[in-house]
mmCIF file of C-alpha atoms in Angstrom:
data_model
loop_
_atom_site.group_PDB
_atom_site.id
_atom_site.type_symbol
_atom_site.label_atom_id
_atom_site.label_comp_id
_atom_site.label_asym_id
_atom_site.label_seq_id
_atom_site.Cartn_x
_atom_site.Cartn_y
_atom_site.Cartn_z
ATOM 1 C CA UNK A 734 8.789 8.490 15.163
ATOM 2 C CA UNK A 735 7.489 5.953 12.157
ATOM 3 C CA UNK A 736 7.174 7.140 9.229
ATOM 4 C CA UNK A 737 3.557 6.580 7.452
ATOM 5 C CA UNK A 738 3.214 6.194 3.504
ATOM 6 C CA UNK A 739 -0.054 5.840 1.477
ATOM 7 C CA UNK A 740 1.058 3.821 -2.117
ATOM 8 C CA UNK A 741 -0.837 2.209 -4.343
ATOM 9 C CA UNK A 742 -1.086 2.110 -8.558
ATOM 10 C CA UNK A 743 -3.742 4.826 -9.350
ATOM 11 C CA UNK A 744 -5.547 5.116 -12.670
ATOM 12 C CA UNK A 745 -4.972 8.829 -14.196
ATOM 13 C CA UNK A 746 -8.588 9.211 -12.880
ATOM 14 C CA UNK A 747 -8.351 8.887 -9.258
ATOM 15 C CA UNK A 748 -8.735 4.453 -8.957
ATOM 16 C CA UNK A 749 -7.035 2.014 -7.131
ATOM 17 C CA UNK A 750 -9.172 -0.357 -8.653
ATOM 18 C CA UNK A 751 -12.066 -0.595 -11.659
ATOM 19 C CA UNK A 752 -15.965 -1.663 -10.747
ATOM 20 C CA UNK A 753 -15.932 -4.890 -9.793
ATOM 21 C CA UNK A 754 -12.070 -4.571 -8.522
ATOM 22 C CA UNK A 755 -10.950 -4.910 -11.367
ATOM 23 C CA UNK A 756 -6.875 -4.643 -10.915
ATOM 24 C CA UNK A 757 -6.100 -5.689 -14.671
ATOM 25 C CA UNK A 758 -5.088 -2.170 -15.634
ATOM 26 C CA UNK A 759 -2.354 -2.405 -13.151
ATOM 27 C CA UNK A 760 -0.220 -4.951 -14.437
ATOM 28 C CA UNK A 761 3.835 -3.879 -13.596
ATOM 29 C CA UNK A 762 6.588 -3.973 -15.570
ATOM 30 C CA UNK A 763 9.674 -5.615 -14.609
ATOM 31 C CA UNK A 764 10.906 -2.334 -13.437
ATOM 32 C CA UNK A 765 8.000 -1.198 -11.651
ATOM 33 C CA UNK A 766 7.267 -4.192 -10.075
ATOM 34 C CA UNK A 767 11.310 -4.140 -8.497
ATOM 35 C CA UNK A 768 10.280 -1.197 -7.183
ATOM 36 C CA UNK A 769 7.434 -2.416 -5.550
ATOM 37 C CA UNK A 770 9.318 -5.257 -4.013
ATOM 38 C CA UNK A 771 11.980 -2.626 -3.019
ATOM 39 C CA UNK A 772 9.054 -1.014 -1.040
ATOM 40 C CA UNK A 773 8.392 -3.619 0.422
ATOM 41 C CA UNK A 774 11.830 -4.764 1.438
ATOM 42 C CA UNK A 775 12.014 -1.964 3.117
ATOM 43 C CA UNK A 776 9.095 -1.688 5.032
ATOM 44 C CA UNK A 777 9.136 -2.103 8.766
ATOM 45 C CA UNK A 778 5.481 -2.822 9.041
ATOM 46 C CA UNK A 779 2.613 -3.139 6.795
ATOM 47 C CA UNK A 780 -0.564 -1.955 7.560
ATOM 48 C CA UNK A 781 -3.017 -3.911 5.954
ATOM 49 C CA UNK A 782 -7.617 -3.482 5.656
ATOM 50 C CA UNK A 783 -9.260 -6.820 4.886
ATOM 51 C CA UNK A 784 -10.188 -6.381 1.775
ATOM 52 C CA UNK A 785 -6.734 -5.825 0.748
ATOM 53 C CA UNK A 786 -5.450 -8.500 2.870
ATOM 54 C CA UNK A 787 -7.722 -10.809 1.113
ATOM 55 C CA UNK A 788 -6.446 -9.922 -2.035
ATOM 56 C CA UNK A 789 -2.994 -10.347 -0.844
ATOM 57 C CA UNK A 790 -3.168 -13.255 1.329
ATOM 58 C CA UNK A 791 -4.750 -15.386 -1.747
ATOM 59 C CA UNK A 792 -1.708 -15.298 -3.924
ATOM 60 C CA UNK A 793 1.718 -13.830 -2.196
ATOM 61 C CA UNK A 794 2.080 -16.960 0.543
ATOM 62 C CA UNK A 795 2.691 -19.360 -1.847
ATOM 63 C CA UNK A 796 3.386 -17.695 -5.147
ATOM 64 C CA UNK A 797 7.012 -18.396 -5.355
ATOM 65 C CA UNK A 798 5.884 -22.079 -5.653
ATOM 66 C CA UNK A 799 3.823 -22.252 -8.910
ATOM 67 C CA UNK A 800 4.443 -23.321 -12.016
ATOM 68 C CA UNK A 801 6.891 -20.500 -13.734
ATOM 69 C CA UNK A 802 6.967 -18.231 -11.076
ATOM 70 C CA UNK A 803 10.195 -15.498 -11.623
ATOM 71 C CA UNK A 804 12.655 -14.779 -9.514
ATOM 72 C CA UNK A 805 11.670 -11.579 -9.248
ATOM 73 C CA UNK A 806 8.016 -13.140 -8.016
ATOM 74 C CA UNK A 807 10.685 -15.328 -6.014
ATOM 75 C CA UNK A 808 12.032 -12.172 -4.618
ATOM 76 C CA UNK A 809 8.876 -10.568 -3.669
ATOM 77 C CA UNK A 810 6.462 -13.678 -2.221
ATOM 78 C CA UNK A 811 9.661 -13.679 0.351
ATOM 79 C CA UNK A 812 9.828 -10.374 0.978
ATOM 80 C CA UNK A 813 6.181 -10.060 1.537
ATOM 81 C CA UNK A 814 5.980 -13.006 3.934
ATOM 82 C CA UNK A 815 8.861 -11.536 6.214
ATOM 83 C CA UNK A 816 7.757 -8.236 6.362
ATOM 84 C CA UNK A 817 5.581 -7.594 9.873
ATOM 85 C CA UNK A 818 2.113 -6.912 9.104
ATOM 86 C CA UNK A 819 -0.775 -5.796 11.125
ATOM 87 C CA UNK A 820 -4.255 -6.359 9.565
ATOM 88 C CA UNK A 821 -7.292 -3.779 10.955
ATOM 89 C CA UNK A 822 -10.902 -6.066 10.579
ATOM 90 C CA UNK A 823 -13.668 -6.678 12.578
ATOM 91 C CA UNK A 824 -15.052 -9.681 10.148
ATOM 92 C CA UNK A 825 -11.840 -11.947 9.892
ATOM 93 C CA UNK A 826 -11.031 -14.389 13.261
ATOM 94 C CA UNK A 827 -6.981 -14.908 12.770
ATOM 95 C CA UNK A 828 -4.128 -14.095 10.035
ATOM 96 C CA UNK A 829 -0.631 -16.344 9.215
ATOM 97 C CA UNK A 830 2.328 -14.378 7.421
ATOM 98 C CA UNK A 831 4.022 -12.827 9.724
ATOM 99 C CA UNK A 832 0.544 -10.571 10.790
ATOM 100 C CA UNK A 833 -1.046 -9.662 13.748
ATOM 101 C CA UNK A 834 -4.697 -8.780 13.572
ATOM 102 C CA UNK A 835 -6.132 -6.007 15.493
ATOM 103 C CA UNK A 836 -10.364 -5.186 15.649
ATOM 104 C CA UNK A 837 -10.172 -2.285 17.683
ATOM 105 C CA UNK A 838 -10.361 1.311 16.672
ATOM 106 C CA UNK A 839 -7.885 1.577 13.409
ATOM 107 C CA UNK A 840 -6.689 5.614 14.249
ATOM 108 C CA UNK A 841 -6.009 4.531 17.532
ATOM 109 C CA UNK A 842 -3.858 1.689 16.940
ATOM 110 C CA UNK A 843 -2.267 3.648 13.977
ATOM 111 C CA UNK A 844 -1.038 6.563 15.918
ATOM 112 C CA UNK A 845 0.223 4.047 18.858
ATOM 113 C CA UNK A 846 2.564 2.353 16.118
ATOM 114 C CA UNK A 847 3.550 5.499 14.933
ATOM 115 C CA UNK A 848 4.823 6.263 17.978
ATOM 116 C CA UNK A 849 6.741 3.433 18.375
ATOM 117 C CA UNK A 850 10.226 2.882 17.587
ATOM 118 C CA UNK A 851 10.829 0.964 14.478
ATOM 119 C CA UNK A 852 10.944 0.839 10.496
ATOM 120 C CA UNK A 853 8.855 3.106 8.091
ATOM 121 C CA UNK A 854 5.049 2.003 7.965
ATOM 122 C CA UNK A 855 3.176 1.447 4.515
ATOM 123 C CA UNK A 856 -0.545 1.292 4.636
ATOM 124 C CA UNK A 857 -2.602 -0.208 2.343
ATOM 125 C CA UNK A 858 -6.220 -0.512 1.451
ATOM 126 C CA UNK A 859 -8.998 2.336 0.795
ATOM 127 C CA UNK A 860 -11.026 2.127 3.814
ATOM 128 C CA UNK A 861 -8.035 2.075 6.096
ATOM 129 C CA UNK A 862 -5.797 4.503 4.714
ATOM 130 C CA UNK A 863 -8.776 7.073 3.696
ATOM 131 C CA UNK A 864 -8.897 6.660 8.053
ATOM 132 C CA UNK A 865 -5.896 7.640 8.403
ATOM 133 C CA UNK A 866 -5.548 10.503 5.767
ATOM 134 C CA UNK A 867 -9.067 11.947 7.504
ATOM 135 C CA UNK A 868 -7.016 11.585 11.008
ATOM 136 C CA UNK A 869 -4.240 13.161 9.909
ATOM 137 C CA UNK A 870 -1.675 10.210 10.219
ATOM 138 C CA UNK A 871 -0.528 10.038 6.469
ATOM 139 C CA UNK A 872 3.457 11.326 6.313
ATOM 140 C CA UNK A 873 4.050 10.655 2.204
ATOM 141 C CA UNK A 874 1.717 9.370 -0.518
ATOM 142 C CA UNK A 875 3.382 7.588 -3.171
ATOM 143 C CA UNK A 876 1.138 7.683 -5.971
ATOM 144 C CA UNK A 877 2.009 5.082 -8.910
ATOM 145 C CA UNK A 878 -0.283 6.434 -11.690
ATOM 146 C CA UNK A 879 -0.632 4.315 -14.755
ATOM 147 C CA UNK A 880 -2.277 6.296 -18.346
ATOM 148 C CA UNK A 881 -5.878 4.829 -18.168
ATOM 149 C CA UNK A 882 -9.262 5.826 -17.709
ATOM 150 C CA UNK A 883 -11.348 3.408 -15.793
ATOM 151 C CA UNK A 884 -14.297 5.910 -14.981
ATOM 152 C CA UNK A 885 -14.912 4.427 -11.430
ATOM 153 C CA UNK A 886 -14.223 1.920 -9.128
ATOM 154 C CA UNK A 887 -12.447 2.591 -5.771
ATOM 155 C CA UNK A 888 -10.949 5.641 -5.426
ATOM 156 C CA UNK A 889 -7.830 6.679 -3.809
ATOM 157 C CA UNK A 890 -8.311 9.614 -2.018
ATOM 158 C CA UNK A 891 -11.216 10.132 0.556
ATOM 159 C CA UNK A 892 -13.172 13.240 1.252
ATOM 160 C CA UNK A 893 -11.568 15.146 3.750
ATOM 161 C CA UNK A 894 -12.455 18.117 5.804
ATOM 162 C CA UNK A 895 -9.611 20.070 5.934
ATOM 163 C CA UNK A 896 -7.080 20.484 3.106
ATOM 164 C CA UNK A 897 -3.688 18.509 3.143
ATOM 165 C CA UNK A 898 -0.587 20.352 1.784
ATOM 166 C CA UNK A 899 2.197 18.297 0.179
ATOM 167 C CA UNK A 900 5.935 18.982 -0.993
ATOM 168 C CA UNK A 901 6.726 16.844 -4.044
ATOM 169 C CA UNK A 902 9.595 14.635 -3.013
ATOM 170 C CA UNK A 903 10.513 12.537 -5.992
ATOM 171 C CA UNK A 904 9.165 11.623 -9.667
ATOM 172 C CA UNK A 905 10.025 8.617 -11.890
ATOM 173 C CA UNK A 906 8.996 7.534 -14.898
ATOM 174 C CA UNK A 907 8.619 3.491 -15.732
ATOM 175 C CA UNK A 908 8.363 1.687 -18.731
ATOM 176 C CA UNK A 909 4.373 1.740 -20.204
ATOM 177 C CA UNK A 910 3.485 5.649 -19.579
ATOM 178 C CA UNK A 911 3.559 4.956 -15.661
ATOM 179 C CA UNK A 912 4.782 7.391 -13.422
ATOM 180 C CA UNK A 913 6.071 7.862 -9.659
ATOM 181 C CA UNK A 914 5.015 10.755 -7.774
ATOM 182 C CA UNK A 915 6.398 10.952 -4.033
ATOM 183 C CA UNK A 916 4.952 13.969 -1.608
ATOM 184 C CA UNK A 917 5.392 14.240 1.720
ATOM 185 C CA UNK A 918 2.617 16.033 4.074
ATOM 186 C CA UNK A 919 3.906 20.180 5.455
ATOM 187 C CA UNK A 920 3.201 19.878 9.478
#
């Protein structure tokens, strides 16, 4: 069975994006960017909701060919393009860059994907992750907390019907007061 991780940058008050989908507060240090790049390199399959897919696919396919692209950007862009991806959406009809589109029930498909053989899976996008969270499908949370209060926006966590008990498995401090906490779901 594959492991499913929900990991995102998060403001201290619990948001993955500020109002207006503003992500300006979450610009990573070089060390944090490398950590995210290494995660992408180790991911067997990435699951995206449509909104985050739009953001990622509008930048990373060509980021390595932009003027001034750093070696880290070039590495991340190649890893992102090569990583197998699934996008869940009923509003788009095509996807590119080693990606498959799913228009049906996300929870059913994620459950099927978890039962398959293969490397670890990451899930990204608040709405998609919320559905997986409510269905009890997330095995690990990788929370990268930035020392900023944004006051509203897109929350990392969704409302749940039941408590989810977690075990802390890692903490790490990055430059600028950013803290990684990883938790596994107790089963």
